Coordinates of C-alpha atoms in Angstrom, one line a residue:
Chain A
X258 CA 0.0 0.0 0.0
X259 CA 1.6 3.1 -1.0
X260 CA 2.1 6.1 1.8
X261 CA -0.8 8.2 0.2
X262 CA -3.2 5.4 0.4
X263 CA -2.4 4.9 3.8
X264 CA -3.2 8.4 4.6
X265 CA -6.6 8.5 3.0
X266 CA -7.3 5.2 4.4
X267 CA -7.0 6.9 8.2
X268 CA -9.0 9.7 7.0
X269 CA -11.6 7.6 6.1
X270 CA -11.4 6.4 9.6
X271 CA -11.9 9.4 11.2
X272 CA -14.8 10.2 8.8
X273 CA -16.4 6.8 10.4
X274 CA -15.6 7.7 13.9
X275 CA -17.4 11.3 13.3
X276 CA -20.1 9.4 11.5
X277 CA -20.8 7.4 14.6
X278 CA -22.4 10.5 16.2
X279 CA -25.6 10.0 14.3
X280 CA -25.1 6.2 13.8
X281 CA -28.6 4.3 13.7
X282 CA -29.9 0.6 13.9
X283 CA -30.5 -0.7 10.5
X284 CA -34.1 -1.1 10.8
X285 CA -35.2 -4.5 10.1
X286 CA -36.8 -5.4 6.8
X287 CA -37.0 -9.4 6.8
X288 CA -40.5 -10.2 8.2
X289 CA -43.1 -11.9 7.1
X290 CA -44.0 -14.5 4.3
X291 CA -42.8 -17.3 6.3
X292 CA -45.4 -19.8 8.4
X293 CA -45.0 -20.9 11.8
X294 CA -46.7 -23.7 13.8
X295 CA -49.9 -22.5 15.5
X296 CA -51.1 -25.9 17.0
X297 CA -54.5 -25.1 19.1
X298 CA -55.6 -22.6 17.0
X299 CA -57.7 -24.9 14.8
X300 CA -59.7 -26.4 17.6
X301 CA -60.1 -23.1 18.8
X302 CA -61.7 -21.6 15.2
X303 CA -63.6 -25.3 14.7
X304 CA -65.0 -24.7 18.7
X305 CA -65.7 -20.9 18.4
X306 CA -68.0 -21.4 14.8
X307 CA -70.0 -24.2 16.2
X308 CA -70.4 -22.0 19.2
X309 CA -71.4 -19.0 17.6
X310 CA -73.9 -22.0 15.6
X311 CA -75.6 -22.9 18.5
X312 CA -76.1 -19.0 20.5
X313 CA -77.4 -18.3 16.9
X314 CA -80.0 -20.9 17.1
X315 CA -80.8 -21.0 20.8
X316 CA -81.9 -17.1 20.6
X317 CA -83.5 -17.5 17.4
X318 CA -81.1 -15.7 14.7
X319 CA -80.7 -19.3 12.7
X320 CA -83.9 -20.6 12.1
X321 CA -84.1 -24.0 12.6
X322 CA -86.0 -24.8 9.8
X323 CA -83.4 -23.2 8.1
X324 CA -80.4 -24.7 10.0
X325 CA -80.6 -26.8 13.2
X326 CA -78.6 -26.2 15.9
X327 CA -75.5 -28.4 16.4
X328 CA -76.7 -29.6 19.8
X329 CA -79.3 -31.0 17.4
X330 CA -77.1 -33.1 14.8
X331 CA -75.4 -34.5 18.5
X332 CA -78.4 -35.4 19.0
X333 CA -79.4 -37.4 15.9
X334 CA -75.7 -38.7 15.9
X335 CA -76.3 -40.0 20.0
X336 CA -79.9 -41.7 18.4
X337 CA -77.4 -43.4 15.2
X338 CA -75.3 -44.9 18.6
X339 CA -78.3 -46.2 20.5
X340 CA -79.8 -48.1 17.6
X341 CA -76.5 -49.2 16.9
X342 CA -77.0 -47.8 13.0
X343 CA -74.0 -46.1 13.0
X344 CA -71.9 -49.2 12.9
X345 CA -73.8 -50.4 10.4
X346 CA -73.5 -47.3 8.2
X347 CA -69.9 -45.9 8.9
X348 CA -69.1 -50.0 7.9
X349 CA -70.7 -50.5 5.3
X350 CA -69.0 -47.1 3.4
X351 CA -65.9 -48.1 4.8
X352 CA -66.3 -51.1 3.0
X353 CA -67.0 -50.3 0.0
X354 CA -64.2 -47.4 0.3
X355 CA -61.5 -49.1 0.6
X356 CA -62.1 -52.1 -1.1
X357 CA -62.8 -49.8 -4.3
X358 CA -59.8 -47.2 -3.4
X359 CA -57.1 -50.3 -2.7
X360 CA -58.4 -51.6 -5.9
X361 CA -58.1 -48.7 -8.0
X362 CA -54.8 -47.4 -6.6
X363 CA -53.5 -51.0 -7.1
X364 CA -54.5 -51.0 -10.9
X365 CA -53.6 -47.2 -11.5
X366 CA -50.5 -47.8 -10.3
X367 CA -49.7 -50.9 -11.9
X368 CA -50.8 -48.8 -15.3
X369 CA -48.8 -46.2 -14.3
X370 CA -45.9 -47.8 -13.9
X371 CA -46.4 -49.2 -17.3
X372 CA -47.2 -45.8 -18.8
X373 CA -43.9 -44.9 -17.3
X374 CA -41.8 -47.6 -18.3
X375 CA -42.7 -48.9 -21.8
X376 CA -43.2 -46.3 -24.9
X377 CA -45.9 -49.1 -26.2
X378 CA -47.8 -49.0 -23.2
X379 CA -47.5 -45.0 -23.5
X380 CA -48.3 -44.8 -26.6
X381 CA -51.5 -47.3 -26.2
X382 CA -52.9 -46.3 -22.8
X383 CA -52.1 -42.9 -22.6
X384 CA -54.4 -41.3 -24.6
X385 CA -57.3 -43.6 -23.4
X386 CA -56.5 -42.5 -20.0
X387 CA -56.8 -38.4 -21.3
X388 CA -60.1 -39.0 -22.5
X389 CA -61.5 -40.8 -20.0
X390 CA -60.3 -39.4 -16.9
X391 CA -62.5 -36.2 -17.2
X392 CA -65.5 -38.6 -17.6
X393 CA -67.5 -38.0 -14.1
X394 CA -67.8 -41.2 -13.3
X395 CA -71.2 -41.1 -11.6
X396 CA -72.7 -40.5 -14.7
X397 CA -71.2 -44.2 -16.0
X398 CA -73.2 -45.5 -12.5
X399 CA -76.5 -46.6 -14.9
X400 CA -73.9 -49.1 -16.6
X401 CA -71.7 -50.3 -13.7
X402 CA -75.4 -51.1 -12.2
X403 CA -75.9 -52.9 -15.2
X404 CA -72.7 -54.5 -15.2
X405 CA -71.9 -55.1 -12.1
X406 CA -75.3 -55.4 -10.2
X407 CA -77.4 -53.0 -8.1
X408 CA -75.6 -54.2 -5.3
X409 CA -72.2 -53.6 -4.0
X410 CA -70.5 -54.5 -7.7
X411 CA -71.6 -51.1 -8.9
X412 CA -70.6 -48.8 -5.5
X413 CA -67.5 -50.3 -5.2
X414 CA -67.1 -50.2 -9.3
X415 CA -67.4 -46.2 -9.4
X416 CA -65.1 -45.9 -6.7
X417 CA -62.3 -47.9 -8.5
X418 CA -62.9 -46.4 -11.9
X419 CA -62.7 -42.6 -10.0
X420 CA -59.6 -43.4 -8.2
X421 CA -57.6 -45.2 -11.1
X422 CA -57.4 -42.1 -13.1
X423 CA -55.9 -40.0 -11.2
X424 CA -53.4 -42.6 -9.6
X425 CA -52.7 -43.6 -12.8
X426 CA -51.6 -40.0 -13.8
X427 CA -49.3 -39.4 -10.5
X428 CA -47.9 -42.6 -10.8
X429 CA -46.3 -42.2 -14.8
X430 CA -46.1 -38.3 -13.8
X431 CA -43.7 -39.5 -10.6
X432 CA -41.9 -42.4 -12.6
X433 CA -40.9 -39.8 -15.5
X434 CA -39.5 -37.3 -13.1
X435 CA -37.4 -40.1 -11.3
X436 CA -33.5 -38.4 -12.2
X437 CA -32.5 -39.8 -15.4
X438 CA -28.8 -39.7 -13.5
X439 CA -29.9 -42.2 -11.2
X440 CA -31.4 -44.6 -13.5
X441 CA -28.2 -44.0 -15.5
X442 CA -26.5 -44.9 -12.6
X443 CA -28.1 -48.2 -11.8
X444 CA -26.9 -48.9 -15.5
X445 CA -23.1 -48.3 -15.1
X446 CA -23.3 -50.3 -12.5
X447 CA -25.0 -53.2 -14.2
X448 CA -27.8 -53.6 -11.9
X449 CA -30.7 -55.9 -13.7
X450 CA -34.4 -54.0 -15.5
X451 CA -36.1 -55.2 -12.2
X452 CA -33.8 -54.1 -9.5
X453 CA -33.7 -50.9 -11.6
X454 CA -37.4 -50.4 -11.5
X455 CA -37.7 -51.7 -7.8
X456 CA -34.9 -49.8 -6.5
X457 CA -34.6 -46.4 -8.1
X458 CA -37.9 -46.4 -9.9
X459 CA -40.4 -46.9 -8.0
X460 CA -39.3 -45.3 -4.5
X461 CA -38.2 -42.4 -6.7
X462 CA -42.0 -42.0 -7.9
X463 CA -42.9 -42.8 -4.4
X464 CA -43.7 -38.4 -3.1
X465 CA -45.3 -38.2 -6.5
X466 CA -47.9 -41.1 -5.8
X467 CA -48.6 -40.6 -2.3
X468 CA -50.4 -37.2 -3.5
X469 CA -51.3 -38.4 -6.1
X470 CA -53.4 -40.8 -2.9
X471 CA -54.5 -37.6 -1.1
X472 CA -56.7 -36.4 -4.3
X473 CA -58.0 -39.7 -4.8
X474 CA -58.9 -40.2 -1.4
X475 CA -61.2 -37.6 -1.3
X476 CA -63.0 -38.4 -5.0
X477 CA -63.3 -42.0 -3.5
X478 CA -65.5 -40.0 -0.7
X479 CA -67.3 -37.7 -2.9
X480 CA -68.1 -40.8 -4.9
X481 CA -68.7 -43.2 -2.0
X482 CA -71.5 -40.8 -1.3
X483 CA -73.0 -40.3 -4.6
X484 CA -72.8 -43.9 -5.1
X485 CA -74.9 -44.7 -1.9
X486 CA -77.7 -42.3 -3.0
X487 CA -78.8 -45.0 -5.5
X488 CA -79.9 -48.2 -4.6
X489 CA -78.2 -48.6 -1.0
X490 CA -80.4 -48.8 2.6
X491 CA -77.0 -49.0 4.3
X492 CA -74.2 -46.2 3.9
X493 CA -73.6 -42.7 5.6
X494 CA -74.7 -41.6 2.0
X495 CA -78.1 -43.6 2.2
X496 CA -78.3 -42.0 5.6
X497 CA -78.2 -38.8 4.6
X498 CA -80.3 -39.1 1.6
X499 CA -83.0 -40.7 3.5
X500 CA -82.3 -37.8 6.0
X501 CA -82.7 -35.5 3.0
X502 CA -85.9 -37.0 2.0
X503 CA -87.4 -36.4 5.5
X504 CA -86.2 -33.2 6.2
X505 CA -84.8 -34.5 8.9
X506 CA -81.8 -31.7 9.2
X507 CA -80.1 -32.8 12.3
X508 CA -80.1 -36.3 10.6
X509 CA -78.6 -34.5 7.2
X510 CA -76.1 -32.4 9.1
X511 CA -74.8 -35.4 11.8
X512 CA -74.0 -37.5 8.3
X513 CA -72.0 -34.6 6.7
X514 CA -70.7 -34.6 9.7
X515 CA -69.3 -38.4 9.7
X516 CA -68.3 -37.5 6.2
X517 CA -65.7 -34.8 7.2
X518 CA -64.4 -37.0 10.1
X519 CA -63.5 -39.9 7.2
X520 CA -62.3 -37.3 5.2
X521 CA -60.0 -36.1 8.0
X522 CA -58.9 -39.6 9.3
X523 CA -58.0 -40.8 5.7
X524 CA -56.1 -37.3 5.6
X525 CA -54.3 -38.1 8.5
X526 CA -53.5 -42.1 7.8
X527 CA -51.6 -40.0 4.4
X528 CA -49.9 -38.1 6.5
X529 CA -48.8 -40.6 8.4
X530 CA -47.9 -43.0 5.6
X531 CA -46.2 -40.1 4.2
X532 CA -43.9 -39.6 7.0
X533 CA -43.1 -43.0 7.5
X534 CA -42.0 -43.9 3.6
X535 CA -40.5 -40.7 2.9
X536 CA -38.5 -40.1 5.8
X537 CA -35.3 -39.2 3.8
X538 CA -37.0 -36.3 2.1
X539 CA -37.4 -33.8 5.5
Chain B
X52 CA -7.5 -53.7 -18.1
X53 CA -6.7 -51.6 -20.9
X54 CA -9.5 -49.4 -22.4
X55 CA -9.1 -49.0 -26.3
X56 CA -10.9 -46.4 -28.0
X57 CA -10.9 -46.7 -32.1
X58 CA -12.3 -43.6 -33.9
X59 CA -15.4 -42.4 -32.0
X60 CA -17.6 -40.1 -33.9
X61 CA -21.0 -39.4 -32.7
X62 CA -23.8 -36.6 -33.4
X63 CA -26.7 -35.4 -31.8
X64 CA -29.1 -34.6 -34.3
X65 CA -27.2 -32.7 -37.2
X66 CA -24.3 -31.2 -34.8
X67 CA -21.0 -33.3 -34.9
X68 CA -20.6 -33.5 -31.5
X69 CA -17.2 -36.2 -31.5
X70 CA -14.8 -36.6 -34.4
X71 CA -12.6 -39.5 -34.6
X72 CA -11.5 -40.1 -31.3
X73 CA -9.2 -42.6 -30.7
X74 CA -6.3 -43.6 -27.5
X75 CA -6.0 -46.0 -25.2
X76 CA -6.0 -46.0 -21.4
X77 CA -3.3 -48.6 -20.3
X78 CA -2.7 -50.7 -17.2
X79 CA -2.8 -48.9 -14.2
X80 CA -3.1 -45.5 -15.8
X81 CA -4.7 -42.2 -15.3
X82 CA -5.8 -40.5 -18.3
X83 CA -7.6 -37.1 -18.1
X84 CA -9.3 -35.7 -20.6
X85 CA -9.7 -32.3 -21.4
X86 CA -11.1 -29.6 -23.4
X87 CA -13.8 -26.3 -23.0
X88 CA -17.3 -26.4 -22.2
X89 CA -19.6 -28.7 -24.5
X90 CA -16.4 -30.1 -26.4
X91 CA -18.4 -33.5 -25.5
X92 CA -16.0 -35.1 -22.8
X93 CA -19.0 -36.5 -21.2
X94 CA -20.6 -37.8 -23.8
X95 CA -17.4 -39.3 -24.6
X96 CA -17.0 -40.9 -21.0
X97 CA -20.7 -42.1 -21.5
X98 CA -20.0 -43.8 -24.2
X99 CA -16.1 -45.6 -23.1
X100 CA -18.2 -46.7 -20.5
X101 CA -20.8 -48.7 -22.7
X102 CA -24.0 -46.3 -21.4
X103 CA -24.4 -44.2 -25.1
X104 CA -23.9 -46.1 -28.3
X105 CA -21.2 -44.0 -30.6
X106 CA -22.1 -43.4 -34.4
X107 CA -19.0 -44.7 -35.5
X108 CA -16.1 -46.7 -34.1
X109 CA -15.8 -48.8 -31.0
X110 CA -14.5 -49.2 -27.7
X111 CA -12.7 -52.2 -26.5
X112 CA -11.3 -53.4 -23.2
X113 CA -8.6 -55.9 -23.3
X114 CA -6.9 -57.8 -20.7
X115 CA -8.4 -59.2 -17.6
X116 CA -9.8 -57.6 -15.3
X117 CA -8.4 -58.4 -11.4
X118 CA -9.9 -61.4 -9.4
X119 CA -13.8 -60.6 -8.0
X120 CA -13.9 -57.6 -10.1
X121 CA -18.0 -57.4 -10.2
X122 CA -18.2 -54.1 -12.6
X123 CA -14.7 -53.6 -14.3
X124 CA -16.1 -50.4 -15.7
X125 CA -17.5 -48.2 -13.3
X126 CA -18.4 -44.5 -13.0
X127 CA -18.0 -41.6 -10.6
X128 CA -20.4 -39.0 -11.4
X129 CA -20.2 -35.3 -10.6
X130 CA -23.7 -35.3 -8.9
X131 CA -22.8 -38.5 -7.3
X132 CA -25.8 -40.2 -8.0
X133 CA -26.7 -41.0 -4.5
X134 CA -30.1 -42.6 -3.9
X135 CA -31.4 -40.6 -1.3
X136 CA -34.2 -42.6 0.6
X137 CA -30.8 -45.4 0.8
X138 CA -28.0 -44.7 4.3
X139 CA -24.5 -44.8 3.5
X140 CA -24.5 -48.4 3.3
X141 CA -26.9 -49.2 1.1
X142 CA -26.4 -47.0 -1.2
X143 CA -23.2 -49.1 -1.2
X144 CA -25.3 -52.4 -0.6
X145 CA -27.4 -51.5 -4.2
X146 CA -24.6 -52.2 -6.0
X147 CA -24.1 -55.7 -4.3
X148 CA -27.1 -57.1 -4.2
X149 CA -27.9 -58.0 -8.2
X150 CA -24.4 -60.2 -7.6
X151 CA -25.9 -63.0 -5.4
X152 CA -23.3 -62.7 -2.7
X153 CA -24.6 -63.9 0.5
X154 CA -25.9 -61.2 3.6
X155 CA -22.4 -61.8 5.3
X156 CA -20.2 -61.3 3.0
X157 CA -21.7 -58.4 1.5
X158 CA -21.5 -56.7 4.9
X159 CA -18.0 -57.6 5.2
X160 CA -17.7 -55.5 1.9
X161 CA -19.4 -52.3 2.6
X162 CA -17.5 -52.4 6.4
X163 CA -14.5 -52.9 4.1
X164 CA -15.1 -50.1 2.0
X165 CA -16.1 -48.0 4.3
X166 CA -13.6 -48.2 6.4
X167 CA -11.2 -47.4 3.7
X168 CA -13.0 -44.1 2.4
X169 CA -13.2 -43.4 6.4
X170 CA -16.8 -43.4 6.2
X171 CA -16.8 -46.0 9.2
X172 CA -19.1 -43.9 11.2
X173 CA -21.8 -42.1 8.6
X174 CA -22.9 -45.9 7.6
X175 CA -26.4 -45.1 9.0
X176 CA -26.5 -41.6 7.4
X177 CA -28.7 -40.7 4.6
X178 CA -27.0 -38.4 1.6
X179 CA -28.6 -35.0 2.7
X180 CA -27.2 -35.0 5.9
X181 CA -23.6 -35.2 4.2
X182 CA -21.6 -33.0 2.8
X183 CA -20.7 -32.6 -1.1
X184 CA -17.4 -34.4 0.3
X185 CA -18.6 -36.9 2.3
X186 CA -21.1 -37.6 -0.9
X187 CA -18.3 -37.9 -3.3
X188 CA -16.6 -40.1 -0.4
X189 CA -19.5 -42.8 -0.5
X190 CA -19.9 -42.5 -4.3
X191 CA -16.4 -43.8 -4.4
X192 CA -17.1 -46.2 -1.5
X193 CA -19.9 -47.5 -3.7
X194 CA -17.6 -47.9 -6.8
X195 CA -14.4 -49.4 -4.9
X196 CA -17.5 -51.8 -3.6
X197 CA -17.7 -53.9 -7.0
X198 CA -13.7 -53.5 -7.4
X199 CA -13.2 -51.8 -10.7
X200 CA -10.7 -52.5 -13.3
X201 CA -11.0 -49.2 -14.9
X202 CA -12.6 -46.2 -13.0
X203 CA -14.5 -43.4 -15.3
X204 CA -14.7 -40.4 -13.6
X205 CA -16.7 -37.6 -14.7
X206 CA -15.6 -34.6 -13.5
X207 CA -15.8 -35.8 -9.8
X208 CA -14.3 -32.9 -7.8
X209 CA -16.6 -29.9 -10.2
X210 CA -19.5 -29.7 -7.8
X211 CA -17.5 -29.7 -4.4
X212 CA -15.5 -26.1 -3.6
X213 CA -11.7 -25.9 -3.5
X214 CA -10.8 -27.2 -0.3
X215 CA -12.9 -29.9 -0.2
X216 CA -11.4 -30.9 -4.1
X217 CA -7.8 -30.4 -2.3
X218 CA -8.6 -33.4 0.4
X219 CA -10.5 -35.4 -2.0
X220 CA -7.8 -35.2 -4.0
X221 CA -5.3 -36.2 -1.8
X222 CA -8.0 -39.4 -0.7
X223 CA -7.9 -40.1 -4.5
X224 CA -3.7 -39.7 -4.9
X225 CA -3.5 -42.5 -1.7
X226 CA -6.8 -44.4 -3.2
X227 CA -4.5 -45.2 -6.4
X228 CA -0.9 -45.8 -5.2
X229 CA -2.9 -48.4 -3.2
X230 CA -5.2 -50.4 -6.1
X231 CA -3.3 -48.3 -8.7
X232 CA -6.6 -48.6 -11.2
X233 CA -7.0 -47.3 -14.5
X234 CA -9.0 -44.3 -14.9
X235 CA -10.6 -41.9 -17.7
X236 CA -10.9 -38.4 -16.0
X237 CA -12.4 -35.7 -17.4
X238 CA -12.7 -32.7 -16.2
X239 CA -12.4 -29.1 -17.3
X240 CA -10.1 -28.4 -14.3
X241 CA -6.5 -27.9 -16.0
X242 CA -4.5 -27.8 -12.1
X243 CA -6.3 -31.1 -11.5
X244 CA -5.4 -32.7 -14.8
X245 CA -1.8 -32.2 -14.8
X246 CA -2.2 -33.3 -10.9
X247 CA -3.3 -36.8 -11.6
X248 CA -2.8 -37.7 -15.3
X249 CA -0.1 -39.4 -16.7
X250 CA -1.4 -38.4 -20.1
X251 CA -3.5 -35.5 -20.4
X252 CA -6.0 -35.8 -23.9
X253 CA -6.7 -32.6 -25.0
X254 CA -9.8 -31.9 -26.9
X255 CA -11.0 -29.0 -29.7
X256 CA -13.9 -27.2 -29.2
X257 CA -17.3 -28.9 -31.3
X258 CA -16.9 -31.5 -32.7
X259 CA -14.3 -32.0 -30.1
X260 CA -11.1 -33.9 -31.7
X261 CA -7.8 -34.7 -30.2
X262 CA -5.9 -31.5 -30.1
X263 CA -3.1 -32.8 -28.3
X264 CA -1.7 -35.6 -26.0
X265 CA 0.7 -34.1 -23.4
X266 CA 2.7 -36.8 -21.7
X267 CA 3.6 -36.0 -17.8
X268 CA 6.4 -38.5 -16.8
X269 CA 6.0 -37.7 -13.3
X270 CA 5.0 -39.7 -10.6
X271 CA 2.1 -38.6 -8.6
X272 CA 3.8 -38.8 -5.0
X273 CA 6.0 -36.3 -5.9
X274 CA 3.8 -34.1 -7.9
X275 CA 3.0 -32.1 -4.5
X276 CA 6.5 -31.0 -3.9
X277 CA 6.9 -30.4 -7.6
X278 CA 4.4 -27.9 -8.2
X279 CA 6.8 -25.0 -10.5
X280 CA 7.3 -28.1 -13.3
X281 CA 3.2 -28.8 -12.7
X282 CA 2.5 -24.9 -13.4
X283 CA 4.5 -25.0 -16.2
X284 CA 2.5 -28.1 -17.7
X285 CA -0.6 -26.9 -16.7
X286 CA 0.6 -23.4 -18.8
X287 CA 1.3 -25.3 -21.6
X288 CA -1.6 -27.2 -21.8
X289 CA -3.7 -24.1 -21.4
X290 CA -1.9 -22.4 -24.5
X291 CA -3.1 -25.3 -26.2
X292 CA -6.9 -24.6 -24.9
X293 CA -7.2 -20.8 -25.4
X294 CA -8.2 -20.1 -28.4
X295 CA -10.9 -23.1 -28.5
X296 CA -12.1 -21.5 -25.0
X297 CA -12.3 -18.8 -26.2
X298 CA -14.3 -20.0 -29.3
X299 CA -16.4 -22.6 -27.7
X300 CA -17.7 -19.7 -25.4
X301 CA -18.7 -17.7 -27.6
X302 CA -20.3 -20.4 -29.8
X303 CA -22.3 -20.1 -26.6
X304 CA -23.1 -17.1 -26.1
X305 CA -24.6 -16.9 -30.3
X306 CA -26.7 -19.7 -29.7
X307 CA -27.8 -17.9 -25.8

């Protein structure tokens, strides 16, 4: 450093140390747009609606005609325990749900994995697959009642066809983004097709078909449901149809109500599932 | 094992990506290729290796490969290639199991192997808790595993930073005067090249041809305490490059 640099370098120095008079904090500009873990405060938001329900009804702002009070649908959900009816109900769609949902993931990810692995099979079953996925599948129920019988054949038949779809689709989605550098790896390396497939393939598809599960999870339910409304005396969907037919709203409400709980515990078996398989992700 | 390469030539689409390529990689050698940015060394290593087929010419391997050599030809990739849901030892254990050896001996292996990249105590670890080191470390593990006649390594020290590359390469110096393999390395890294090659292949930009084969007589122990000679080399060999650098980049930047 030559001797005039030096110089200006200490005058700079003494500028700082005259600048320090007025020296501020840098305010802080980082917030935000991050989420953190609030654990009660869903209970607390689920507790304080169905309170506000049930002051609204007691003092007469909800009709009851219009809306009866949840006190109500704990009611008509108490009566489904005494007669022992909710066994029977919750059971028989639990049946039929996952008989038709292992079913269909089984297939669709069987045809996945050949959608992912052979261009013939691609080529073939792909564009089947495009144009019958958006197909609601309840509107098909008519034939699958035909086919398969007005009894349990059809229910659990619209639940497989509406799940295969859309397993089908994450599963060839999750084999082609596998990294081509770890298939290529397994090559070098001389590892057989199968162990290729089994080792690298299929756990590398693995995040990609466990939500692909998650969406078909819930079209099994919505399905489940519509499926029951036709032709079925047991079923939380028979339940509340007949509940519909009645009027009965406490009746209609208490089976939404069972609905959103399957929903919730399948959401959480996922999760769980999830967690356990994908553990090297975190 | 010698590795024999007879005129490659290959294209992608129209673009001449290799011209006739041909040298040899002989017993217990390190060869390095080198060359600018898409002069196709990968593609090359791809194919010595048997994973791309080339357009024309052929690769051969000749000799015999040493005693319980599982995969003679094996790779070291620059992303390591890792499967991540699979610990330390089995991403080592993968590359076992197709070979039916028994549960025993294959541990013995991977503790074997292991122990040798001192990786003794990360067996139970799962790749994203390691470093890009320790990651390259197993990777090597993993290929030592199926002991390799000839060892293709593609660019193996690009994606870790310079002190890490230092000790790997010093893991890498030992790792040879020990098994003394054969290897193919390609890398774009002109201080490593002239630091482990005994021949350094140097190639034009696309198509990428032999420029050049500079010959280092030197032997790697004492290329540390050597390093004015190694600067020198590594000069030489850059005068070589320039101008195709220089070309190649800003072949890149017209098509950008």
């Amino acid at each position: 450093m030559s001797h005039e640099a030096a110089a200006e370098g200490r005058e700079r120095a003494e500028e700082d140390a005259a600048a320090r008079e007025d020296a501020r904090p840098v305010p802080f500009r980082g917030g935000g747009f991050t989420h953190r873990r609030l654990g009660p405060v869903a209970p607390i938001v689920f507790l304080a609606i169905i309170a506000l329900w049930e002051v609204g009804s007691r003092t007469g702002v909800i009709s009851p005609v219009a809306l009866p009070a949840p006190s109500e649908a704990l009611g008509a959900l108490a009566d489904l325990v005494a007669t022992g009816m909710l066994w029977k109900h919750v059971g028989a769609s639990l049946y039929r749900l996952s008989l038709g949902w292992v079913l269909g993931s089984l297939l669709g990810i069987s045809a996945g994995l050949m959608i992912g692995l052979f261009s013939l099979a691609r080529a073939g079953l792909l564009p089947l697959v495009s144009a019958l996925f958006p197909i609601p599948k309840i509107a098909l129920l008519p034939l699958f009642i035909i086919w398969f019988g007005i009894g349990e054949g059809s229910k659990v038949a619209t639940i497989l066809f509406g799940t295969f779809f859309p397993t089908v689709i994450a599963t060839y989605g999750g084999v082609d983004n596998v990294d081509r550098n770890l298939i290529r790896m397994g090559q070098s390396f001389g590892l057989s097709w199968l162990s290729i497939v089994r080792k690298i393939i299929i756990p590398g598809a693995m995040p990609a078909i466990l939500s692909g599960f998650r969406i078909s999870a819930s079209i099994a339910i919505v399905l489940l449901v519509a499926a029951e409304m036709i032709g079925a005396e047991t079923g939380i969907g028979a339940y509340i149809l007949m509940a519909g037919a009645l009027f009965a709203l406490d009746q209609l409400i208490a089976g939404v109500a069972l609905l959103s709980t399957l929903g919730l515990a399948i959401a959480w078996l996922i999760g769980r599932t999830e967690r356990a398989l994908l553990a090297w992700r975190a | 094992m010698q590795l024999i390469l007879r005129g490659i030539s290959h294209r992608y689409g129209g673009t001449n990506v290799l011209e006739d390529i041909s040298f040899a990689v002989g017993d217990g050698e390190i060869v390095c290729i080198v060359g600018p940015s898409g002069c196709g060394k990968s593609t090359l290593l791809r194919i010595a290796g048997g994973l791309e087929r080339p357009d024309e010419g052929e690769v051969l391997v000749a000799g015999k490969a040493p005693d319980g050599s599982l995969n003679p030809l094996t790779y070291i990739f620059q992303d390591f290639a890792l499967l991540p849901w699979r610990t330390v030892a089995g991403n080592v254990s993968l590359v076992l199991e197709d070979h039916g050896i028994e549960a025993k001996k294959r541990r013995a292996i991977i503790e074997d192997v292991l122990s040798r990249t001192n990786l003794s105590d990360f067996s139970r670890a799962l790749p994203r808790q390691l470093s890009g080191g320790m990651k390259q470390r197993v990777a090597i593990a993993r290929a030592l595993a199926v002991k390799p006649a000839i060892m293709l390594m593609d660019e193996p020290l690009s994606a870790l930073d310079s002190q890490t590359r230092e000790l790997l390469m010093d893991d890498l110096v030992a790792l040879w005067q020990r098994e003394r393999f054969s290897a193919c390395y390609v890398t774009h890294n002109l201080a490593e090249a002239v630091r482990l090659g005994r021949r350094i292949v140097v190639l034009s930009r696309r198509p990428g041809r032999i420029r050049e084969v500079v010959e280092i007589d030197m032997p790697l122990t004492e290329r540390p305490e050597r390093l004015v000679e190694l600067e020198k080399l590594q000069r030489q060999v850059w005068k070589i490059m320039r101008e195709e650098a220089r070309e190649a980049d800003r072949e890149i930047s017209d098509v950008a």
